[in-house]
Amino acid sequence: MEINKMKQWLDMAKQFHQGQFWDSVFDQDYTKQVMEQFTNPAVSVNQAAAAPSFPRAEVLKSNREIVILIDLPGVRKEEVELSIMDGSLYIKGVSNQSYPDLQVVQAERFKGEFERAIPLPDKVGSGAKISAKFDNGMLEIRIPRPQRPRENIRIE
């Protein structure tokens, strides 16, 4: 029985030595992305980690409305698209390089195309008067909350 274990160990060590072991352990695309972070100085570790949550958002609500604040530093309002579907606010756009003619030495801010769904706390009616205002890199979206009329309950 000990000989069988030793043989298994040797087979595994052989695979490890040939590089096949790590190929099977790690997903190829993920490994490539991680390695690119270390070999390409223009891509930072923080940028890759932040990409799924870009842009940063805050959802607030009162009795009358839902307010969504979205940070979009360096993004022009013409490069942003907003839509509402299935109880979520969808934001899509592009964050371009501020100085495309300069070489990047260190990059910590997200650049490129982005798309994100932000779940809303209430369903939004199709006729809702939604407003959006873009000022100094901050997008503010206001969605009126459906007002439910007060309903009296008859006591028997």
PDB file of C-alpha atoms in Angstrom:
ATOM      1  CA  MET A   1       0.000   0.000   0.000  1.00  0.00           C
ATOM      2  CA  GLU A   2       2.831   2.423   0.744  1.00  0.00           C
ATOM      3  CA  ILE A   3       4.303   1.758  -2.693  1.00  0.00           C
ATOM      4  CA  ASN A   4       1.052   2.852  -4.370  1.00  0.00           C
ATOM      5  CA  LYS A   5       1.080   6.125  -2.415  1.00  0.00           C
ATOM      6  CA  MET A   6       4.695   6.703  -3.355  1.00  0.00           C
ATOM      7  CA  LYS A   7       3.881   6.092  -7.025  1.00  0.00           C
ATOM      8  CA  GLN A   8       0.982   8.577  -6.869  1.00  0.00           C
ATOM      9  CA  TRP A   9       3.265  11.129  -5.249  1.00  0.00           C
ATOM     10  CA  LEU A  10       5.903  10.694  -7.947  1.00  0.00           C
ATOM     11  CA  ASP A  11       3.299  11.064 -10.711  1.00  0.00           C
ATOM     12  CA  MET A  12       2.019  14.264  -9.167  1.00  0.00           C
ATOM     13  CA  ALA A  13       5.562  15.603  -8.705  1.00  0.00           C
ATOM     14  CA  LYS A  14       6.258  14.852 -12.378  1.00  0.00           C
ATOM     15  CA  GLN A  15       3.171  16.833 -13.450  1.00  0.00           C
ATOM     16  CA  PHE A  16       4.221  19.689 -11.153  1.00  0.00           C
ATOM     17  CA  HIS A  17       7.692  19.732 -12.627  1.00  0.00           C
ATOM     18  CA  GLN A  18       6.341  19.830 -16.187  1.00  0.00           C
ATOM     19  CA  GLY A  19       3.953  22.715 -15.432  1.00  0.00           C
ATOM     20  CA  GLN A  20       0.772  20.778 -16.178  1.00  0.00           C
ATOM     21  CA  PHE A  21      -0.169  20.667 -12.525  1.00  0.00           C
ATOM     22  CA  TRP A  22      -0.580  24.449 -12.183  1.00  0.00           C
ATOM     23  CA  ASP A  23      -2.407  24.665 -15.510  1.00  0.00           C
ATOM     24  CA  SER A  24      -5.093  22.380 -14.154  1.00  0.00           C
ATOM     25  CA  VAL A  25      -5.277  24.202 -10.799  1.00  0.00           C
ATOM     26  CA  PHE A  26      -5.721  27.721 -12.157  1.00  0.00           C
ATOM     27  CA  ASP A  27      -8.200  28.967 -14.721  1.00  0.00           C
ATOM     28  CA  GLN A  28      -6.229  30.114 -17.778  1.00  0.00           C
ATOM     29  CA  ASP A  29      -8.011  33.474 -18.226  1.00  0.00           C
ATOM     30  CA  TYR A  30      -7.775  34.421 -14.559  1.00  0.00           C
ATOM     31  CA  THR A  31      -4.084  33.497 -14.393  1.00  0.00           C
ATOM     32  CA  LYS A  32      -3.397  35.553 -17.510  1.00  0.00           C
ATOM     33  CA  GLN A  33      -5.197  38.571 -16.005  1.00  0.00           C
ATOM     34  CA  VAL A  34      -3.274  38.311 -12.720  1.00  0.00           C
ATOM     35  CA  MET A  35       0.063  37.911 -14.515  1.00  0.00           C
ATOM     36  CA  GLU A  36      -0.690  40.936 -16.689  1.00  0.00           C
ATOM     37  CA  GLN A  37      -1.084  43.048 -13.554  1.00  0.00           C
ATOM     38  CA  PHE A  38       2.472  42.218 -12.526  1.00  0.00           C
ATOM     39  CA  THR A  39       4.082  42.468 -15.958  1.00  0.00           C
ATOM     40  CA  ASN A  40       2.253  45.564 -17.294  1.00  0.00           C
ATOM     41  CA  PRO A  41       2.976  48.683 -15.190  1.00  0.00           C
ATOM     42  CA  ALA A  42      -0.006  50.506 -16.730  1.00  0.00           C
ATOM     43  CA  VAL A  43      -2.445  48.086 -15.033  1.00  0.00           C
ATOM     44  CA  SER A  44      -2.656  48.106 -11.252  1.00  0.00           C
ATOM     45  CA  VAL A  45      -3.947  45.395  -8.958  1.00  0.00           C
ATOM     46  CA  ASN A  46      -6.565  47.834  -7.594  1.00  0.00           C
ATOM     47  CA  GLN A  47      -7.875  48.622 -11.079  1.00  0.00           C
ATOM     48  CA  ALA A  48      -8.675  44.993 -11.864  1.00  0.00           C
ATOM     49  CA  ALA A  49     -10.323  44.491  -8.486  1.00  0.00           C
ATOM     50  CA  ALA A  50     -12.364  47.701  -8.767  1.00  0.00           C
ATOM     51  CA  ALA A  51     -13.634  47.148 -12.288  1.00  0.00           C
ATOM     52  CA  PRO A  52     -16.805  45.197 -11.377  1.00  0.00           C
ATOM     53  CA  SER A  53     -17.871  47.871  -8.872  1.00  0.00           C
ATOM     54  CA  PHE A  54     -17.151  50.872 -11.090  1.00  0.00           C
ATOM     55  CA  PRO A  55     -18.725  53.287 -10.896  1.00  0.00           C
ATOM     56  CA  ARG A  56     -19.228  53.594  -7.149  1.00  0.00           C
ATOM     57  CA  ALA A  57     -22.846  54.236  -6.207  1.00  0.00           C
ATOM     58  CA  GLU A  58     -24.964  55.126  -3.225  1.00  0.00           C
ATOM     59  CA  VAL A  59     -28.727  54.475  -3.057  1.00  0.00           C
ATOM     60  CA  LEU A  60     -30.795  56.580  -0.653  1.00  0.00           C
ATOM     61  CA  LYS A  61     -34.531  56.741  -0.085  1.00  0.00           C
ATOM     62  CA  SER A  62     -37.140  58.811   1.667  1.00  0.00           C
ATOM     63  CA  ASN A  63     -40.914  58.466   1.786  1.00  0.00           C
ATOM     64  CA  ARG A  64     -41.169  60.420  -1.466  1.00  0.00           C
ATOM     65  CA  GLU A  65     -38.188  59.411  -3.619  1.00  0.00           C
ATOM     66  CA  ILE A  66     -35.167  57.255  -4.303  1.00  0.00           C
ATOM     67  CA  VAL A  67     -31.904  59.121  -4.864  1.00  0.00           C
ATOM     68  CA  ILE A  68     -28.934  57.416  -6.510  1.00  0.00           C
ATOM     69  CA  LEU A  69     -25.542  59.109  -6.410  1.00  0.00           C
ATOM     70  CA  ILE A  70     -22.920  57.780  -8.807  1.00  0.00           C
ATOM     71  CA  ASP A  71     -19.269  58.851  -8.872  1.00  0.00           C
ATOM     72  CA  LEU A  72     -18.004  59.294 -12.423  1.00  0.00           C
ATOM     73  CA  PRO A  73     -14.675  61.141 -12.182  1.00  0.00           C
ATOM     74  CA  GLY A  74     -13.304  62.185 -15.550  1.00  0.00           C
ATOM     75  CA  VAL A  75     -16.369  60.917 -17.454  1.00  0.00           C
ATOM     76  CA  ARG A  76     -18.382  63.254 -19.658  1.00  0.00           C
ATOM     77  CA  LYS A  77     -22.167  63.065 -19.514  1.00  0.00           C
ATOM     78  CA  GLU A  78     -22.271  62.361 -23.276  1.00  0.00           C
ATOM     79  CA  GLU A  79     -20.415  59.103 -22.591  1.00  0.00           C
ATOM     80  CA  VAL A  80     -23.038  57.764 -20.151  1.00  0.00           C
ATOM     81  CA  GLU A  81     -26.257  55.838 -20.844  1.00  0.00           C
ATOM     82  CA  LEU A  82     -28.943  55.195 -18.216  1.00  0.00           C
ATOM     83  CA  SER A  83     -31.915  52.829 -18.292  1.00  0.00           C
ATOM     84  CA  ILE A  84     -34.263  51.080 -15.883  1.00  0.00           C
ATOM     85  CA  MET A  85     -35.368  47.484 -16.297  1.00  0.00           C
ATOM     86  CA  ASP A  86     -36.502  44.662 -14.003  1.00  0.00           C
ATOM     87  CA  GLY A  87     -36.117  46.665 -10.789  1.00  0.00           C
ATOM     88  CA  SER A  88     -32.570  47.862 -11.490  1.00  0.00           C
ATOM     89  CA  LEU A  89     -30.913  50.998 -12.785  1.00  0.00           C
ATOM     90  CA  TYR A  90     -28.425  50.218 -15.545  1.00  0.00           C
ATOM     91  CA  ILE A  91     -25.499  52.516 -16.193  1.00  0.00           C
ATOM     92  CA  LYS A  92     -23.166  52.080 -19.131  1.00  0.00           C
ATOM     93  CA  GLY A  93     -20.377  54.272 -20.429  1.00  0.00           C
ATOM     94  CA  VAL A  94     -16.714  54.921 -21.106  1.00  0.00           C
ATOM     95  CA  SER A  95     -13.992  56.401 -18.950  1.00  0.00           C
ATOM     96  CA  ASN A  96     -11.255  57.629 -21.267  1.00  0.00           C
ATOM     97  CA  GLN A  97      -7.609  58.361 -20.575  1.00  0.00           C
ATOM     98  CA  SER A  98      -7.296  62.025 -19.506  1.00  0.00           C
ATOM     99  CA  TYR A  99      -4.038  62.596 -21.381  1.00  0.00           C
ATOM    100  CA  PRO A 100      -3.848  60.046 -24.205  1.00  0.00           C
ATOM    101  CA  ASP A 101      -0.591  61.475 -25.550  1.00  0.00           C
ATOM    102  CA  LEU A 102       1.276  60.823 -22.276  1.00  0.00           C
ATOM    103  CA  GLN A 103       2.782  57.511 -21.193  1.00  0.00           C
ATOM    104  CA  VAL A 104       1.183  55.917 -18.120  1.00  0.00           C
ATOM    105  CA  VAL A 105       3.687  55.349 -15.318  1.00  0.00           C
ATOM    106  CA  GLN A 106       1.201  54.375 -12.608  1.00  0.00           C
ATOM    107  CA  ALA A 107      -2.551  53.902 -12.980  1.00  0.00           C
ATOM    108  CA  GLU A 108      -4.982  53.466 -10.106  1.00  0.00           C
ATOM    109  CA  ARG A 109      -8.120  54.921 -11.663  1.00  0.00           C
ATOM    110  CA  PHE A 110     -10.436  52.829 -13.816  1.00  0.00           C
ATOM    111  CA  LYS A 111     -10.246  53.431 -17.573  1.00  0.00           C
ATOM    112  CA  GLY A 112     -12.296  51.772 -20.271  1.00  0.00           C
ATOM    113  CA  GLU A 113     -15.866  50.689 -20.854  1.00  0.00           C
ATOM    114  CA  PHE A 114     -18.079  50.003 -17.877  1.00  0.00           C
ATOM    115  CA  GLU A 115     -21.558  48.624 -17.294  1.00  0.00           C
ATOM    116  CA  ARG A 116     -23.297  48.081 -13.993  1.00  0.00           C
ATOM    117  CA  ALA A 117     -26.750  47.207 -12.653  1.00  0.00           C
ATOM    118  CA  ILE A 118     -27.799  48.863  -9.409  1.00  0.00           C
ATOM    119  CA  PRO A 119     -30.795  47.191  -7.716  1.00  0.00           C
ATOM    120  CA  LEU A 120     -33.549  49.599  -6.683  1.00  0.00           C
ATOM    121  CA  PRO A 121     -35.440  49.246  -3.376  1.00  0.00           C
ATOM    122  CA  ASP A 122     -38.852  49.727  -5.073  1.00  0.00           C
ATOM    123  CA  LYS A 123     -40.418  48.934  -8.420  1.00  0.00           C
ATOM    124  CA  VAL A 124     -40.479  51.947 -10.701  1.00  0.00           C
ATOM    125  CA  GLY A 125     -43.593  52.618 -12.754  1.00  0.00           C
ATOM    126  CA  SER A 126     -43.256  53.191 -16.482  1.00  0.00           C
ATOM    127  CA  GLY A 127     -44.664  56.716 -16.210  1.00  0.00           C
ATOM    128  CA  ALA A 128     -42.386  57.826 -13.358  1.00  0.00           C
ATOM    129  CA  LYS A 129     -40.829  61.260 -13.784  1.00  0.00           C
ATOM    130  CA  ILE A 130     -37.182  60.306 -13.339  1.00  0.00           C
ATOM    131  CA  SER A 131     -34.621  63.083 -13.371  1.00  0.00           C
ATOM    132  CA  ALA A 132     -30.856  62.892 -13.765  1.00  0.00           C
ATOM    133  CA  LYS A 133     -28.332  65.660 -13.186  1.00  0.00           C
ATOM    134  CA  PHE A 134     -24.602  65.492 -13.889  1.00  0.00           C
ATOM    135  CA  ASP A 135     -22.338  67.949 -12.073  1.00  0.00           C
ATOM    136  CA  ASN A 136     -18.566  67.831 -11.431  1.00  0.00           C
ATOM    137  CA  GLY A 137     -18.224  64.077 -11.894  1.00  0.00           C
ATOM    138  CA  MET A 138     -21.296  63.233  -9.796  1.00  0.00           C
ATOM    139  CA  LEU A 139     -24.430  61.815 -11.394  1.00  0.00           C
ATOM    140  CA  GLU A 140     -27.578  62.285  -9.320  1.00  0.00           C
ATOM    141  CA  ILE A 141     -30.706  60.350 -10.283  1.00  0.00           C
ATOM    142  CA  ARG A 142     -34.038  61.006  -8.572  1.00  0.00           C
ATOM    143  CA  ILE A 143     -36.891  58.529  -8.877  1.00  0.00           C
ATOM    144  CA  PRO A 144     -40.265  59.279  -7.282  1.00  0.00           C
ATOM    145  CA  ARG A 145     -41.504  56.475  -5.054  1.00  0.00           C
ATOM    146  CA  PRO A 146     -45.003  55.220  -5.719  1.00  0.00           C
ATOM    147  CA  GLN A 147     -47.400  56.842  -3.282  1.00  0.00           C
ATOM    148  CA  ARG A 148     -49.925  54.437  -1.899  1.00  0.00           C
ATOM    149  CA  PRO A 149     -53.146  56.114  -0.923  1.00  0.00           C
ATOM    150  CA  ARG A 150     -54.237  55.737   2.626  1.00  0.00           C
ATOM    151  CA  GLU A 151     -56.770  52.943   2.818  1.00  0.00           C
ATOM    152  CA  ASN A 152     -59.249  52.791   5.659  1.00  0.00           C
ATOM    153  CA  ILE A 153     -60.032  49.375   7.024  1.00  0.00           C
ATOM    154  CA  ARG A 154     -63.573  48.680   8.103  1.00  0.00           C
ATOM    155  CA  ILE A 155     -63.902  46.949  11.458  1.00  0.00           C
ATOM    156  CA  GLU A 156     -66.751  44.458  11.863  1.00  0.00           C
TER     157      GLU A 156
END
